[in-house]
Amino acid sequence: MTGPIVGAVIITLVKNVVSTYIDRWNSLLGAIFVITIMFMPFGIVPGVRQLWARISRAKKPERAA
């Protein structure tokens, strides 16, 4: 449920912020779409959750037996 909202926010931010600096902001948006599909095939929200889980596991010290 949160995925479409996050995607809409990202698209709106890219359009409004980046378009003031770059004339071809559509190309940047396309690149963001391609990178997202390549590295997060299940979407942004599940991809960020997986990344967060990996980071939190890496920070936890291992227990000595």
Coordinates of C-alpha atoms in Angstrom, one line a residue:
M1 CA 0.0 0.0 0.0
T2 CA 2.9 2.4 0.7
G3 CA 4.7 1.6 -2.5
P4 CA 2.6 3.6 -4.9
I5 CA 2.6 6.6 -2.5
V6 CA 6.4 6.5 -2.2
G7 CA 6.7 6.2 -6.0
A8 CA 4.4 9.1 -6.6
V9 CA 6.4 11.2 -4.1
I10 CA 9.7 10.4 -5.8
I11 CA 8.3 11.1 -9.3
T12 CA 6.9 14.4 -8.1
L13 CA 10.1 15.5 -6.4
V14 CA 12.2 14.6 -9.4
K15 CA 9.9 16.5 -11.7
N16 CA 9.7 19.6 -9.5
V17 CA 13.2 19.8 -8.1
V18 CA 15.4 18.4 -10.9
S19 CA 13.5 20.0 -13.7
T20 CA 14.6 23.4 -12.5
Y21 CA 18.3 22.4 -13.0
I22 CA 18.2 20.0 -15.9
D23 CA 16.3 20.4 -19.1
R24 CA 16.2 16.6 -19.8
W25 CA 14.7 15.6 -16.4
N26 CA 12.7 12.9 -18.2
S27 CA 15.9 11.1 -19.0
L28 CA 17.0 11.2 -15.4
L29 CA 13.6 9.8 -14.4
G30 CA 13.9 7.0 -16.9
A31 CA 17.4 6.2 -15.5
I32 CA 15.9 6.1 -12.0
F33 CA 13.2 3.7 -13.2
V34 CA 15.8 1.4 -14.9
I35 CA 18.0 1.3 -11.8
T36 CA 15.1 0.7 -9.5
I37 CA 14.0 -2.3 -11.6
M38 CA 17.5 -3.7 -11.9
F39 CA 18.4 -3.5 -8.2
M40 CA 14.9 -3.6 -6.5
P41 CA 12.7 -5.8 -8.8
F42 CA 10.0 -6.1 -6.1
G43 CA 9.7 -2.3 -5.6
I44 CA 11.2 0.5 -3.6
V45 CA 9.6 -0.3 -0.3
P46 CA 10.6 -4.0 -0.1
G47 CA 14.0 -3.1 -1.5
V48 CA 14.6 -0.6 1.2
R49 CA 13.4 -3.1 3.9
Q50 CA 15.9 -5.7 2.6
L51 CA 18.7 -3.1 2.6
W52 CA 17.8 -2.0 6.1
A53 CA 17.8 -5.7 7.3
R54 CA 21.2 -6.3 5.8
I55 CA 22.6 -3.1 7.5
S56 CA 21.1 -4.0 10.8
R57 CA 22.5 -7.5 10.7
A58 CA 25.9 -6.3 9.8
K59 CA 26.0 -3.9 12.8
K60 CA 25.1 -6.6 15.3
P61 CA 28.1 -8.1 17.0
E62 CA 28.4 -11.8 16.9
R63 CA 28.1 -13.7 20.2
A64 CA 30.9 -15.9 21.3
A65 CA 29.9 -19.4 22.1

